[in-house]
């Protein structure tokens, strides 16, 4: 019975193994990405070896190892881009990936080798390195309105409007019926208007001369009648 219990315990330990935790770390291309990993150090006797690998933590050691330490210093290093910048003797074995690229994305294993059977501290990290976002500011459109100054001769806004006096069709200027097509045309219209305004006063009051003539005739007639009576 005791042998059966011991055998079950051994099998349970072998198939269960150490507890493995998983976490996700994200970073940007070109930036340093730090994957955290720590273990508890009570005294110098608690300093131990550890490794980082590019795969899930196996039952022992590290798959595709990229860096190893003996607890005091780095003993193996796959590339200078993988660095341990923390205080190793204080249990800070965080991995720093210098100038990360998209190829650095994937699974990483931090394995701290603790004394005893199946006591190793195992942490799997899913590292995701993305391209940096490029912010594009929307272009600003500036509009401005320009208005012509008073008295300007803009072809699009200058139209001559004139009320003509009652004159015969032969005397009316021919250019007044259409707006000027340019600065020179506007000058011609102004000159025609001035010429017309000079010749109009003689025709504006024809009835005044008629009244004066009738009055003069009546006065002369009255004088002749008085002369007849006197004689």
GROMACS .gro file of C-alpha atoms in nm:
model
  231
    1UNK     CA    1   0.000   0.000   0.000
    2UNK     CA    2   0.278   0.241   0.090
    3UNK     CA    3   0.463   0.153  -0.230
    4UNK     CA    4   0.149   0.226  -0.433
    5UNK     CA    5   0.110   0.572  -0.273
    6UNK     CA    6   0.476   0.659  -0.331
    7UNK     CA    7   0.452   0.550  -0.694
    8UNK     CA    8   0.146   0.767  -0.750
    9UNK     CA    9   0.323   1.064  -0.593
   10UNK     CA   10   0.629   1.020  -0.814
   11UNK     CA   11   0.414   0.992  -1.127
   12UNK     CA   12   0.216   1.301  -1.025
   13UNK     CA   13   0.533   1.502  -0.978
   14UNK     CA   14   0.682   1.381  -1.305
   15UNK     CA   15   0.377   1.460  -1.518
   16UNK     CA   16   0.284   1.781  -1.338
   17UNK     CA   17   0.631   1.931  -1.306
   18UNK     CA   18   0.692   2.290  -1.204
   19UNK     CA   19   0.417   2.547  -1.223
   20UNK     CA   20   0.453   2.765  -1.535
   21UNK     CA   21   0.301   3.111  -1.565
   22UNK     CA   22   0.251   3.301  -1.890
   23UNK     CA   23   0.244   3.675  -1.962
   24UNK     CA   24   0.238   3.906  -2.265
   25UNK     CA   25   0.491   4.185  -2.331
   26UNK     CA   26   0.445   4.436  -2.615
   27UNK     CA   27   0.693   4.678  -2.769
   28UNK     CA   28   0.767   4.888  -3.077
   29UNK     CA   29   1.017   4.835  -3.356
   30UNK     CA   30   1.342   5.021  -3.293
   31UNK     CA   31   1.282   5.058  -2.919
   32UNK     CA   32   1.435   4.858  -2.633
   33UNK     CA   33   1.191   4.597  -2.501
   34UNK     CA   34   1.234   4.472  -2.144
   35UNK     CA   35   1.089   4.133  -2.045
   36UNK     CA   36   1.067   4.123  -1.663
   37UNK     CA   37   1.185   3.833  -1.451
   38UNK     CA   38   1.278   3.828  -1.079
   39UNK     CA   39   1.339   3.574  -0.805
   40UNK     CA   40   1.368   3.616  -0.430
   41UNK     CA   41   1.721   3.643  -0.286
   42UNK     CA   42   1.742   3.626   0.094
   43UNK     CA   43   2.122   3.612   0.114
   44UNK     CA   44   2.423   3.526  -0.098
   45UNK     CA   45   2.341   3.158  -0.070
   46UNK     CA   46   2.015   3.229  -0.249
   47UNK     CA   47   2.188   3.353  -0.566
   48UNK     CA   48   2.146   3.091  -0.838
   49UNK     CA   49   2.188   3.031  -1.208
   50UNK     CA   50   1.922   3.100  -1.469
   51UNK     CA   51   1.869   3.109  -1.845
   52UNK     CA   52   1.656   3.270  -2.115
   53UNK     CA   53   1.534   3.070  -2.416
   54UNK     CA   54   1.340   3.139  -2.738
   55UNK     CA   55   1.067   2.886  -2.678
   56UNK     CA   56   0.836   2.757  -2.405
   57UNK     CA   57   1.006   2.636  -2.092
   58UNK     CA   58   1.089   2.261  -2.121
   59UNK     CA   59   1.117   2.017  -1.833
   60UNK     CA   60   1.479   2.122  -1.781
   61UNK     CA   61   1.721   2.388  -1.902
   62UNK     CA   62   1.612   2.627  -2.183
   63UNK     CA   63   1.520   2.551  -2.541
   64UNK     CA   64   1.715   2.761  -2.793
   65UNK     CA   65   1.903   2.944  -2.516
   66UNK     CA   66   2.001   3.306  -2.578
   67UNK     CA   67   2.164   3.394  -2.244
   68UNK     CA   68   2.293   3.215  -1.933
   69UNK     CA   69   2.414   3.335  -1.591
   70UNK     CA   70   2.577   3.161  -1.298
   71UNK     CA   71   2.393   3.398  -1.063
   72UNK     CA   72   2.682   3.644  -1.048
   73UNK     CA   73   2.757   3.723  -1.411
   74UNK     CA   74   2.657   3.635  -1.767
   75UNK     CA   75   2.837   3.320  -1.880
   76UNK     CA   76   2.680   3.273  -2.225
   77UNK     CA   77   2.527   3.529  -2.460
   78UNK     CA   78   2.381   3.448  -2.802
   79UNK     CA   79   2.385   3.814  -2.921
   80UNK     CA   80   2.485   4.152  -2.782
   81UNK     CA   81   2.124   4.260  -2.842
   82UNK     CA   82   2.018   4.040  -2.550
   83UNK     CA   83   2.129   4.196  -2.224
   84UNK     CA   84   2.063   4.163  -1.850
   85UNK     CA   85   2.077   4.520  -1.718
   86UNK     CA   86   1.935   4.448  -1.373
   87UNK     CA   87   2.122   4.367  -1.052
   88UNK     CA   88   2.181   3.991  -1.080
   89UNK     CA   89   2.277   3.951  -0.716
   90UNK     CA   90   1.942   4.104  -0.613
   91UNK     CA   91   1.751   3.856  -0.827
   92UNK     CA   92   1.673   4.097  -1.115
   93UNK     CA   93   1.728   3.890  -1.430
   94UNK     CA   94   1.498   4.087  -1.663
   95UNK     CA   95   1.586   4.051  -2.031
   96UNK     CA   96   1.638   4.365  -2.242
   97UNK     CA   97   1.610   4.331  -2.621
   98UNK     CA   98   1.803   4.622  -2.773
   99UNK     CA   99   1.654   4.788  -3.083
  100UNK     CA  100   1.380   4.530  -3.117
  101UNK     CA  101   1.257   4.414  -3.457
  102UNK     CA  102   0.944   4.229  -3.567
  103UNK     CA  103   1.157   3.912  -3.587
  104UNK     CA  104   1.204   3.933  -3.208
  105UNK     CA  105   0.835   3.858  -3.158
  106UNK     CA  106   0.759   3.515  -3.017
  107UNK     CA  107   0.776   3.301  -2.703
  108UNK     CA  108   1.049   3.354  -2.442
  109UNK     CA  109   1.123   3.144  -2.134
  110UNK     CA  110   1.274   3.271  -1.810
  111UNK     CA  111   1.403   2.976  -1.604
  112UNK     CA  112   1.552   3.027  -1.258
  113UNK     CA  113   1.721   2.710  -1.136
  114UNK     CA  114   1.628   2.669  -0.769
  115UNK     CA  115   1.765   2.389  -0.549
  116UNK     CA  116   1.553   2.074  -0.519
  117UNK     CA  117   1.351   1.861  -0.751
  118UNK     CA  118   1.105   2.039  -0.979
  119UNK     CA  119   1.150   2.367  -0.789
  120UNK     CA  120   1.264   2.580  -1.085
  121UNK     CA  121   1.081   2.907  -1.136
  122UNK     CA  122   0.937   2.908  -1.489
  123UNK     CA  123   0.774   3.199  -1.671
  124UNK     CA  124   0.673   3.201  -2.038
  125UNK     CA  125   0.643   3.539  -2.210
  126UNK     CA  126   0.470   3.608  -2.539
  127UNK     CA  127   0.662   3.905  -2.682
  128UNK     CA  128   0.487   4.114  -2.950
  129UNK     CA  129   0.691   4.377  -3.134
  130UNK     CA  130   0.486   4.608  -3.357
  131UNK     CA  131   0.573   4.886  -3.596
  132UNK     CA  132   0.554   5.233  -3.444
  133UNK     CA  133   0.243   5.429  -3.527
  134UNK     CA  134   0.304   5.724  -3.758
  135UNK     CA  135   0.068   6.009  -3.673
  136UNK     CA  136  -0.032   6.209  -3.985
  137UNK     CA  137  -0.175   6.548  -3.904
  138UNK     CA  138  -0.463   6.641  -4.124
  139UNK     CA  139  -0.369   6.935  -4.347
  140UNK     CA  140  -0.526   7.265  -4.258
  141UNK     CA  141  -0.687   7.463  -4.541
  142UNK     CA  142  -0.681   7.835  -4.512
  143UNK     CA  143  -0.916   8.040  -4.729
  144UNK     CA  144  -0.936   8.411  -4.766
  145UNK     CA  145  -1.183   8.635  -4.944
  146UNK     CA  146  -1.076   8.940  -5.136
  147UNK     CA  147  -1.317   9.219  -5.218
  148UNK     CA  148  -1.243   9.490  -5.465
  149UNK     CA  149  -1.196   9.839  -5.323
  150UNK     CA  150  -1.455  10.108  -5.396
  151UNK     CA  151  -1.399  10.264  -5.736
  152UNK     CA  152  -1.207   9.967  -5.876
  153UNK     CA  153  -1.285   9.858  -6.230
  154UNK     CA  154  -1.310   9.480  -6.180
  155UNK     CA  155  -1.453   9.318  -6.494
  156UNK     CA  156  -1.653   9.066  -6.290
  157UNK     CA  157  -1.829   9.316  -6.063
  158UNK     CA  158  -1.835   9.654  -6.248
  159UNK     CA  159  -2.164   9.712  -6.438
  160UNK     CA  160  -2.277  10.058  -6.548
  161UNK     CA  161  -2.640  10.135  -6.470
  162UNK     CA  162  -2.783  10.460  -6.608
  163UNK     CA  163  -3.137  10.601  -6.655
  164UNK     CA  164  -3.151  10.792  -6.982
  165UNK     CA  165  -3.373  11.098  -7.042
  166UNK     CA  166  -3.638  11.092  -7.312
  167UNK     CA  167  -3.443  11.155  -7.631
  168UNK     CA  168  -3.477  11.025  -7.980
  169UNK     CA  169  -3.342  10.688  -8.079
  170UNK     CA  170  -3.086  10.844  -8.310
  171UNK     CA  171  -2.934  11.052  -8.027
  172UNK     CA  172  -2.921  10.775  -7.764
  173UNK     CA  173  -2.569  10.632  -7.715
  174UNK     CA  174  -2.536  10.280  -7.853
  175UNK     CA  175  -2.294  10.153  -7.581
  176UNK     CA  176  -2.531  10.211  -7.289
  177UNK     CA  177  -2.744   9.900  -7.357
  178UNK     CA  178  -2.466   9.657  -7.262
  179UNK     CA  179  -2.230   9.655  -6.965
  180UNK     CA  180  -1.872   9.751  -7.034
  181UNK     CA  181  -1.649   9.462  -7.135
  182UNK     CA  182  -1.329   9.613  -6.996
  183UNK     CA  183  -1.168   9.923  -6.849
  184UNK     CA  184  -1.139  10.086  -7.194
  185UNK     CA  185  -1.506  10.015  -7.266
  186UNK     CA  186  -1.607  10.173  -6.935
  187UNK     CA  187  -1.411  10.488  -7.022
  188UNK     CA  188  -1.591  10.511  -7.358
  189UNK     CA  189  -1.929  10.482  -7.184
  190UNK     CA  190  -1.836  10.761  -6.939
  191UNK     CA  191  -1.725  10.988  -7.227
  192UNK     CA  192  -2.053  10.930  -7.412
  193UNK     CA  193  -2.250  11.009  -7.099
  194UNK     CA  194  -2.067  11.339  -7.054
  195UNK     CA  195  -2.128  11.439  -7.417
  196UNK     CA  196  -2.496  11.362  -7.388
  197UNK     CA  197  -2.538  11.555  -7.063
  198UNK     CA  198  -2.395  11.871  -7.228
  199UNK     CA  199  -2.635  11.866  -7.523
  200UNK     CA  200  -2.950  11.787  -7.324
  201UNK     CA  201  -3.027  12.120  -7.143
  202UNK     CA  202  -3.137  12.293  -7.464
  203UNK     CA  203  -3.407  12.027  -7.515
  204UNK     CA  204  -3.526  11.972  -7.159
  205UNK     CA  205  -3.778  12.272  -7.134
  206UNK     CA  206  -3.925  12.358  -7.483
  207UNK     CA  207  -4.256  12.473  -7.328
  208UNK     CA  208  -4.091  12.769  -7.146
  209UNK     CA  209  -4.010  12.949  -7.476
  210UNK     CA  210  -4.365  12.898  -7.598
  211UNK     CA  211  -4.511  13.064  -7.288
  212UNK     CA  212  -4.277  13.364  -7.327
  213UNK     CA  213  -4.379  13.412  -7.694
  214UNK     CA  214  -4.751  13.399  -7.612
  215UNK     CA  215  -4.705  13.651  -7.330
  216UNK     CA  216  -4.519  13.892  -7.558
  217UNK     CA  217  -4.791  13.876  -7.824
  218UNK     CA  218  -5.063  13.942  -7.565
  219UNK     CA  219  -4.873  14.246  -7.436
  220UNK     CA  220  -4.833  14.392  -7.783
  221UNK     CA  221  -5.201  14.332  -7.857
  222UNK     CA  222  -5.299  14.512  -7.537
  223UNK     CA  223  -5.080  14.811  -7.626
  224UNK     CA  224  -5.244  14.839  -7.971
  225UNK     CA  225  -5.594  14.831  -7.821
  226UNK     CA  226  -5.501  15.109  -7.574
  227UNK     CA  227  -5.355  15.317  -7.858
  228UNK     CA  228  -5.679  15.281  -8.055
  229UNK     CA  229  -5.887  15.406  -7.763
  230UNK     CA  230  -5.660  15.700  -7.704
  231UNK     CA  231  -5.674  15.810  -8.064
   0.00000   0.00000   0.00000
